[in-house]
mmCIF file of C-alpha atoms in Angstrom:
data_model
loop_
_atom_site.group_PDB
_atom_site.id
_atom_site.type_symbol
_atom_site.label_atom_id
_atom_site.label_comp_id
_atom_site.label_asym_id
_atom_site.label_seq_id
_atom_site.Cartn_x
_atom_site.Cartn_y
_atom_site.Cartn_z
ATOM 1 C CA MET B 132 8.542 419.129 -66.957
ATOM 2 C CA ASN B 133 11.495 417.122 -65.789
ATOM 3 C CA ASN B 134 14.381 417.246 -68.268
ATOM 4 C CA ASP B 135 16.810 415.247 -66.138
ATOM 5 C CA HIS B 136 18.952 412.872 -68.255
ATOM 6 C CA THR B 137 20.903 409.993 -66.803
ATOM 7 C CA PRO B 138 23.245 407.530 -68.505
ATOM 8 C CA GLU B 139 20.778 404.712 -67.792
ATOM 9 C CA ASN B 140 17.996 406.576 -69.606
ATOM 10 C CA ASP B 141 20.282 407.057 -72.599
ATOM 11 C CA LYS B 142 20.607 403.242 -73.122
ATOM 12 C CA LYS B 143 18.363 401.930 -75.862
ATOM 13 C CA PRO B 144 16.782 398.426 -75.915
ATOM 14 C CA GLN B 145 19.010 395.821 -77.551
ATOM 15 C CA ARG B 146 17.770 392.874 -79.706
ATOM 16 C CA ASP B 147 19.120 389.483 -78.895
ATOM 17 C CA ASP B 148 19.792 388.597 -82.515
ATOM 18 C CA PHE B 149 21.926 391.727 -82.832
ATOM 19 C CA ALA B 150 23.922 391.130 -79.684
ATOM 20 C CA GLN B 151 27.497 392.338 -79.706
ATOM 21 C CA ASN B 152 28.869 388.795 -79.307
ATOM 22 C CA ARG B 153 26.756 387.425 -82.178
ATOM 23 C CA SER B 154 29.776 387.170 -84.443
ATOM 24 C CA GLU B 155 31.641 385.237 -81.813
ATOM 25 C CA ASN B 156 28.751 382.717 -81.415
ATOM 26 C CA LEU B 157 28.481 382.241 -85.148
ATOM 27 C CA ALA B 158 32.174 381.564 -85.333
ATOM 28 C CA LYS B 159 31.895 378.871 -82.668
ATOM 29 C CA LEU B 160 28.989 377.184 -84.472
ATOM 30 C CA ASP B 161 30.877 377.268 -87.742
ATOM 31 C CA ALA B 162 33.888 375.655 -86.085
ATOM 32 C CA LEU B 163 31.740 372.875 -84.651
ATOM 33 C CA ARG B 164 30.149 372.270 -88.049
ATOM 34 C CA ARG B 165 33.500 372.027 -89.758
ATOM 35 C CA GLU B 166 34.768 369.642 -87.086
ATOM 36 C CA ALA B 167 31.725 367.405 -87.634
ATOM 37 C CA PHE B 168 32.293 367.361 -91.398
ATOM 38 C CA GLN B 169 35.933 366.482 -90.917
ATOM 39 C CA LYS B 170 35.145 363.321 -88.887
ATOM 40 C CA ILE B 171 35.843 360.112 -90.781
ATOM 41 C CA ARG B 172 33.045 357.537 -90.791
ATOM 42 C CA ILE B 173 34.326 353.967 -90.687
ATOM 43 C CA ALA B 174 32.387 351.426 -92.766
ATOM 44 C CA PRO B 175 31.159 348.358 -90.819
ATOM 45 C CA ASP B 176 33.188 345.179 -91.219
ATOM 46 C CA ALA B 177 31.888 341.739 -92.166
ATOM 47 C CA ASP B 178 31.147 340.667 -88.585
ATOM 48 C CA GLN B 179 29.105 343.778 -87.882
ATOM 49 C CA LEU B 180 27.176 343.334 -91.130
ATOM 50 C CA ALA B 181 26.483 339.689 -90.238
ATOM 51 C CA ARG B 182 25.178 340.695 -86.810
ATOM 52 C CA ARG B 183 22.924 343.308 -88.367
ATOM 53 C CA ARG B 184 21.591 340.800 -90.887
ATOM 54 C CA SER B 185 20.898 338.306 -88.077
ATOM 55 C CA LEU B 186 19.102 340.961 -86.082
ATOM 56 C CA LEU B 187 16.966 341.945 -89.076
ATOM 57 C CA LYS B 188 16.179 338.330 -89.864
ATOM 58 C CA PHE B 189 15.190 337.675 -86.239
ATOM 59 C CA ALA B 190 12.960 340.758 -86.215
ATOM 60 C CA LYS B 191 11.435 339.668 -89.530
ATOM 61 C CA TRP B 192 10.200 336.388 -87.992
ATOM 62 C CA ALA B 193 9.831 337.338 -84.338
ATOM 63 C CA LEU B 194 7.486 340.269 -84.775
ATOM 64 C CA PRO B 195 4.936 338.388 -86.967
ATOM 65 C CA GLY B 196 5.232 335.383 -84.647
ATOM 66 C CA PHE B 197 4.497 337.535 -81.620
ATOM 67 C CA ALA B 198 1.507 339.026 -83.442
ATOM 68 C CA LEU B 199 0.168 335.553 -84.324
ATOM 69 C CA THR B 200 0.659 334.390 -80.728
ATOM 70 C CA LEU B 201 -1.263 337.392 -79.474
ATOM 71 C CA LEU B 202 -4.104 336.746 -81.917
ATOM 72 C CA ALA B 203 -4.190 333.044 -81.008
ATOM 73 C CA SER B 204 -4.342 333.866 -77.290
ATOM 74 C CA ILE B 205 -7.248 336.219 -77.922
ATOM 75 C CA ALA B 206 -9.059 333.530 -79.920
ATOM 76 C CA ALA B 207 -8.367 330.833 -77.316
ATOM 77 C CA TRP B 208 -9.324 332.911 -74.287
ATOM 78 C CA PRO B 209 -12.971 331.691 -74.176
ATOM 79 C CA GLU B 210 -11.738 328.090 -74.039
ATOM 80 C CA VAL B 211 -9.173 328.958 -71.392
ATOM 81 C CA SER B 212 -11.879 330.638 -69.328
ATOM 82 C CA HIS B 213 -14.059 327.538 -69.681
ATOM 83 C CA LEU B 214 -11.211 325.298 -68.486
ATOM 84 C CA MET B 215 -10.588 327.590 -65.538
ATOM 85 C CA ASN B 216 -14.230 327.322 -64.509
ATOM 86 C CA GLU B 217 -14.036 323.530 -64.811
ATOM 87 C CA ASN B 218 -10.920 323.516 -62.641
ATOM 88 C CA LYS B 219 -12.751 325.529 -60.009
ATOM 89 C CA ALA B 220 -15.527 322.931 -60.017
ATOM 90 C CA ALA B 221 -12.926 320.169 -59.677
ATOM 91 C CA LEU B 222 -11.331 321.986 -56.748
ATOM 92 C CA ARG B 223 -14.710 322.270 -55.069
ATOM 93 C CA GLU B 224 -15.174 318.532 -55.567
ATOM 94 C CA MET B 225 -11.736 317.812 -54.151
ATOM 95 C CA ALA B 226 -12.581 319.950 -51.140
ATOM 96 C CA ARG B 227 -14.670 317.021 -49.936
ATOM 97 C CA LEU B 228 -11.402 315.216 -49.338
ATOM 98 C CA ARG B 229 -10.052 317.284 -46.498
ATOM 99 C CA VAL B 230 -6.891 316.680 -44.565
ATOM 100 C CA GLU B 231 -6.880 318.494 -41.240
ATOM 101 C CA SER B 232 -4.485 317.566 -38.436
ATOM 102 C CA GLY B 233 -4.155 313.980 -39.701
ATOM 103 C CA ASN B 234 -7.865 313.467 -40.503
ATOM 104 C CA MET B 235 -9.073 312.486 -43.948
ATOM 105 C CA GLU B 236 -12.555 311.943 -45.339
ATOM 106 C CA ASN B 237 -13.601 309.352 -47.924
ATOM 107 C CA ALA B 238 -10.154 307.750 -47.966
ATOM 108 C CA VAL B 239 -9.379 304.745 -50.178
ATOM 109 C CA TYR B 240 -6.549 302.236 -49.634
ATOM 110 C CA ARG B 241 -5.670 299.536 -52.176
ATOM 111 C CA GLY B 242 -3.303 296.594 -51.997
ATOM 112 C CA LEU B 243 -2.520 293.063 -53.167
ATOM 113 C CA ASP B 244 -2.484 289.876 -51.132
ATOM 114 C CA ALA B 245 0.164 287.144 -51.306
ATOM 115 C CA HIS B 246 -1.565 285.685 -54.385
ATOM 116 C CA GLY B 247 -1.732 288.975 -56.299
ATOM 117 C CA ARG B 248 -5.441 289.513 -55.658
ATOM 118 C CA LEU B 249 -6.762 292.995 -55.130
ATOM 119 C CA TYR B 250 -8.333 294.308 -51.952
ATOM 120 C CA MET B 251 -9.675 297.793 -51.259
ATOM 121 C CA ILE B 252 -10.486 299.545 -47.983
ATOM 122 C CA THR B 253 -12.641 302.659 -47.781
ATOM 123 C CA ALA B 254 -13.700 304.685 -44.759
ATOM 124 C CA ARG B 255 -15.878 307.702 -44.114
ATOM 125 C CA VAL B 256 -13.229 309.246 -41.820
ATOM 126 C CA THR B 257 -9.640 308.188 -41.142
ATOM 127 C CA HIS B 258 -7.046 309.441 -38.679
ATOM 128 C CA GLN B 259 -3.339 308.866 -39.253
ATOM 129 C CA GLN B 260 -1.725 307.843 -35.967
ATOM 130 C CA GLY B 261 1.759 307.407 -37.405
ATOM 131 C CA PRO B 262 3.572 306.117 -40.447
ATOM 132 C CA ASP B 263 1.752 302.758 -40.190
ATOM 133 C CA ARG B 264 -1.405 302.931 -38.053
ATOM 134 C CA ILE B 265 -4.668 304.389 -39.405
ATOM 135 C CA ASP B 266 -7.898 304.582 -37.364
ATOM 136 C CA LEU B 267 -11.048 304.154 -39.465
ATOM 137 C CA VAL B 268 -14.660 305.222 -39.009
ATOM 138 C CA ASP B 269 -17.270 303.199 -40.942
ATOM 139 C CA PRO B 270 -14.676 301.074 -42.749
ATOM 140 C CA ILE B 271 -15.589 298.813 -45.674
ATOM 141 C CA ALA B 272 -13.277 296.156 -47.115
ATOM 142 C CA ASP B 273 -13.833 294.591 -50.528
ATOM 143 C CA ILE B 274 -11.668 291.506 -51.081
ATOM 144 C CA GLN B 275 -11.160 289.535 -54.280
ATOM 145 C CA LEU B 276 -11.090 285.843 -53.337
ATOM 146 C CA SER B 277 -10.509 284.436 -56.822
ATOM 147 C CA SER B 278 -11.063 285.482 -60.400
ATOM 148 C CA SER B 279 -14.847 285.276 -59.966
ATOM 149 C CA SER B 280 -15.573 285.443 -56.210
ATOM 150 C CA TRP B 281 -15.379 288.214 -53.641
ATOM 151 C CA ALA B 282 -16.124 289.144 -50.038
ATOM 152 C CA HIS B 283 -17.506 292.343 -48.549
ATOM 153 C CA ILE B 284 -17.036 293.219 -44.874
ATOM 154 C CA ARG B 285 -17.942 296.377 -42.954
ATOM 155 C CA ALA B 286 -18.051 297.665 -39.375
ATOM 156 C CA ASN B 287 -18.454 300.825 -37.318
ATOM 157 C CA LYS B 288 -14.773 301.154 -36.398
ATOM 158 C CA GLY B 289 -11.493 299.751 -37.633
ATOM 159 C CA LEU B 290 -7.718 299.812 -37.293
ATOM 160 C CA TYR B 291 -5.634 299.409 -40.443
ATOM 161 C CA MET B 292 -1.912 298.630 -40.290
ATOM 162 C CA GLN B 293 -0.589 299.405 -43.754
ATOM 163 C CA HIS B 294 2.811 297.719 -43.594
ATOM 164 C CA GLU B 295 1.494 294.548 -41.916
ATOM 165 C CA GLN B 296 -1.631 294.522 -44.137
ATOM 166 C CA THR B 297 -3.921 293.769 -41.204
ATOM 167 C CA LEU B 298 -7.381 295.161 -40.471
ATOM 168 C CA ASN B 299 -9.083 294.950 -37.053
ATOM 169 C CA LEU B 300 -12.835 295.654 -37.059
ATOM 170 C CA ASP B 301 -15.103 296.409 -34.100
ATOM 171 C CA GLN B 302 -18.833 296.982 -33.544
ATOM 172 C CA ASN B 303 -21.478 295.545 -35.882
ATOM 173 C CA VAL B 304 -19.155 293.556 -38.109
ATOM 174 C CA VAL B 305 -20.991 292.146 -41.132
ATOM 175 C CA LEU B 306 -19.288 289.828 -43.629
ATOM 176 C CA TYR B 307 -20.937 288.772 -46.880
ATOM 177 C CA ARG B 308 -19.487 286.510 -49.560
ATOM 178 C CA ASP B 309 -20.830 286.034 -53.044
ATOM 179 C CA ASP B 310 -21.488 282.333 -52.284
ATOM 180 C CA GLY B 311 -24.311 283.423 -49.958
ATOM 181 C CA VAL B 312 -22.494 283.213 -46.616
ATOM 182 C CA LEU B 313 -23.424 286.000 -44.180
ATOM 183 C CA LEU B 314 -21.721 286.469 -40.792
ATOM 184 C CA ASN B 315 -22.621 288.934 -38.026
ATOM 185 C CA GLY B 316 -20.549 289.602 -34.945
ATOM 186 C CA PRO B 317 -19.007 292.285 -32.725
ATOM 187 C CA SER B 318 -15.424 291.981 -34.017
ATOM 188 C CA ALA B 319 -13.170 290.459 -36.661
ATOM 189 C CA ASP B 320 -9.463 290.409 -37.468
ATOM 190 C CA LEU B 321 -8.324 290.282 -41.093
ATOM 191 C CA ASP B 322 -4.933 289.261 -42.429
ATOM 192 C CA LEU B 323 -5.325 290.815 -45.852
ATOM 193 C CA LYS B 324 -2.049 289.429 -47.157
ATOM 194 C CA GLN B 325 -2.980 285.775 -46.383
ATOM 195 C CA ASP B 326 -6.775 286.103 -46.956
ATOM 196 C CA VAL B 327 -7.558 284.980 -43.415
ATOM 197 C CA ILE B 328 -10.442 286.255 -41.235
ATOM 198 C CA ALA B 329 -10.861 285.256 -37.587
ATOM 199 C CA SER B 330 -12.843 286.278 -34.521
ATOM 200 C CA HIS B 331 -12.911 285.208 -30.858
ATOM 201 C CA ASP B 332 -16.353 286.735 -30.218
ATOM 202 C CA TRP B 333 -19.770 285.229 -30.795
ATOM 203 C CA VAL B 334 -20.970 284.998 -34.356
ATOM 204 C CA HIS B 335 -24.210 284.288 -36.163
ATOM 205 C CA ALA B 336 -23.776 282.774 -39.620
ATOM 206 C CA GLU B 337 -26.263 282.052 -42.378
ATOM 207 C CA GLY B 338 -25.801 280.508 -45.777
ATOM 208 C CA PRO B 339 -26.632 277.638 -48.083
ATOM 209 C CA PHE B 340 -25.508 275.219 -45.334
ATOM 210 C CA GLY B 341 -28.110 276.597 -42.882
ATOM 211 C CA THR B 342 -27.514 278.692 -39.761
ATOM 212 C CA GLN B 343 -24.754 278.609 -37.181
ATOM 213 C CA ASN B 344 -24.287 280.296 -33.809
ATOM 214 C CA ALA B 345 -20.827 279.967 -32.264
ATOM 215 C CA LEU B 346 -18.281 281.663 -30.005
ATOM 216 C CA GLY B 347 -15.811 282.350 -32.806
ATOM 217 C CA TYR B 348 -14.818 281.474 -36.336
ATOM 218 C CA PHE B 349 -11.835 281.070 -38.638
ATOM 219 C CA LEU B 350 -11.949 281.573 -42.426
ATOM 220 C CA ASP B 351 -9.055 280.796 -44.759
ATOM 221 C CA GLN B 352 -10.297 282.270 -48.004
ATOM 222 C CA HIS B 353 -7.493 280.829 -50.131
ATOM 223 C CA ALA B 354 -7.771 277.276 -48.770
ATOM 224 C CA GLY B 355 -11.586 277.379 -48.654
ATOM 225 C CA ILE B 356 -11.758 276.574 -44.923
ATOM 226 C CA MET B 357 -14.543 277.857 -42.639
ATOM 227 C CA GLN B 358 -14.470 276.697 -39.017
ATOM 228 C CA PHE B 359 -16.607 277.692 -36.033
ATOM 229 C CA THR B 360 -15.214 277.425 -32.500
ATOM 230 C CA GLY B 361 -16.761 276.905 -29.089
ATOM 231 C CA PRO B 362 -20.192 275.552 -28.237
ATOM 232 C CA GLY B 363 -23.016 276.689 -30.443
ATOM 233 C CA LEU B 364 -26.178 275.829 -32.286
ATOM 234 C CA THR B 365 -26.167 274.432 -35.793
ATOM 235 C CA ILE B 366 -29.204 274.095 -38.051
ATOM 236 C CA ARG B 367 -28.327 272.616 -41.442
ATOM 237 C CA ASN B 368 -30.372 272.614 -44.618
ATOM 238 C CA ASP B 369 -31.009 269.233 -46.275
ATOM 239 C CA ASP B 370 -32.060 269.685 -49.864
ATOM 240 C CA TYR B 371 -31.407 266.100 -51.011
ATOM 241 C CA GLY B 372 -33.580 263.891 -48.851
ATOM 242 C CA PRO B 373 -36.306 263.647 -46.245
ATOM 243 C CA PRO B 374 -35.758 265.402 -42.904
ATOM 244 C CA SER B 375 -33.995 263.484 -40.175
ATOM 245 C CA GLU B 376 -35.915 261.789 -37.355
ATOM 246 C CA ALA B 377 -34.933 264.511 -34.897
ATOM 247 C CA ALA B 378 -36.025 267.223 -37.289
ATOM 248 C CA ARG B 379 -39.320 265.402 -37.968
ATOM 249 C CA GLN B 380 -40.001 265.078 -34.206
ATOM 250 C CA ARG B 381 -39.234 268.742 -33.631
ATOM 251 C CA LYS B 382 -41.610 269.643 -36.436
ATOM 252 C CA GLU B 383 -44.390 267.387 -35.088
ATOM 253 C CA GLY B 384 -43.851 268.731 -31.551
ATOM 254 C CA ALA B 385 -44.236 272.258 -32.865
ATOM 255 C CA LYS B 386 -47.511 271.343 -34.553
ATOM 256 C CA THR B 387 -48.785 269.599 -31.389
ATOM 257 C CA GLY B 388 -47.895 272.607 -29.304
ATOM 258 C CA LYS B 389 -50.139 274.714 -31.497
#
């Protein structure tokens, strides 16, 4: 049996709450407590009280208002979602009008002539060549001639000068007016501001007057002038009397030839 005793073995376990410096710690805590009790609390002045009242009043209205806004947004969300879906459909529809490197599809141009009458130009494809010139593919021009009359002209290609208000048409130009006049030709030049249409190429015209083949034409829509230029063939309708002698002979010659 080992009866060796050392000073370390003689030490007994100590409890923390019975530490030797416990009295010193309690004294420090008591001093801090007394210092806290001795502090003087200053009552708020009128300005501070007014600020506190304003803050409380704001919170009194702001918090219920925020709650109502949140509830209203929850209730309105289905409608908002519906509008968003409609906007997506509208964007898909607008996607048909594409602008890529100066090209535009289904473009529409509107303007007024010198007499305040409306004209409108549409085209399947347009290409902007600058601030003024626009090349057109399958252009169509609708022109108001007066309060109750109009003209419609189309072609395969066109050149529209916006500032000058001129339109040059090429390839399969067809002009139709509501008075029954129909013109076909390879080209036509329009002064949209003055309501003038002219061409230096051949033209075939039909209407209440009959038929006309010529090497060009000039139409002043405002003045009511229609002129054909160059040699051509004219066949006029006569609704108010018997046919002329030449027409009767041509008719009899046709019957004899049969």
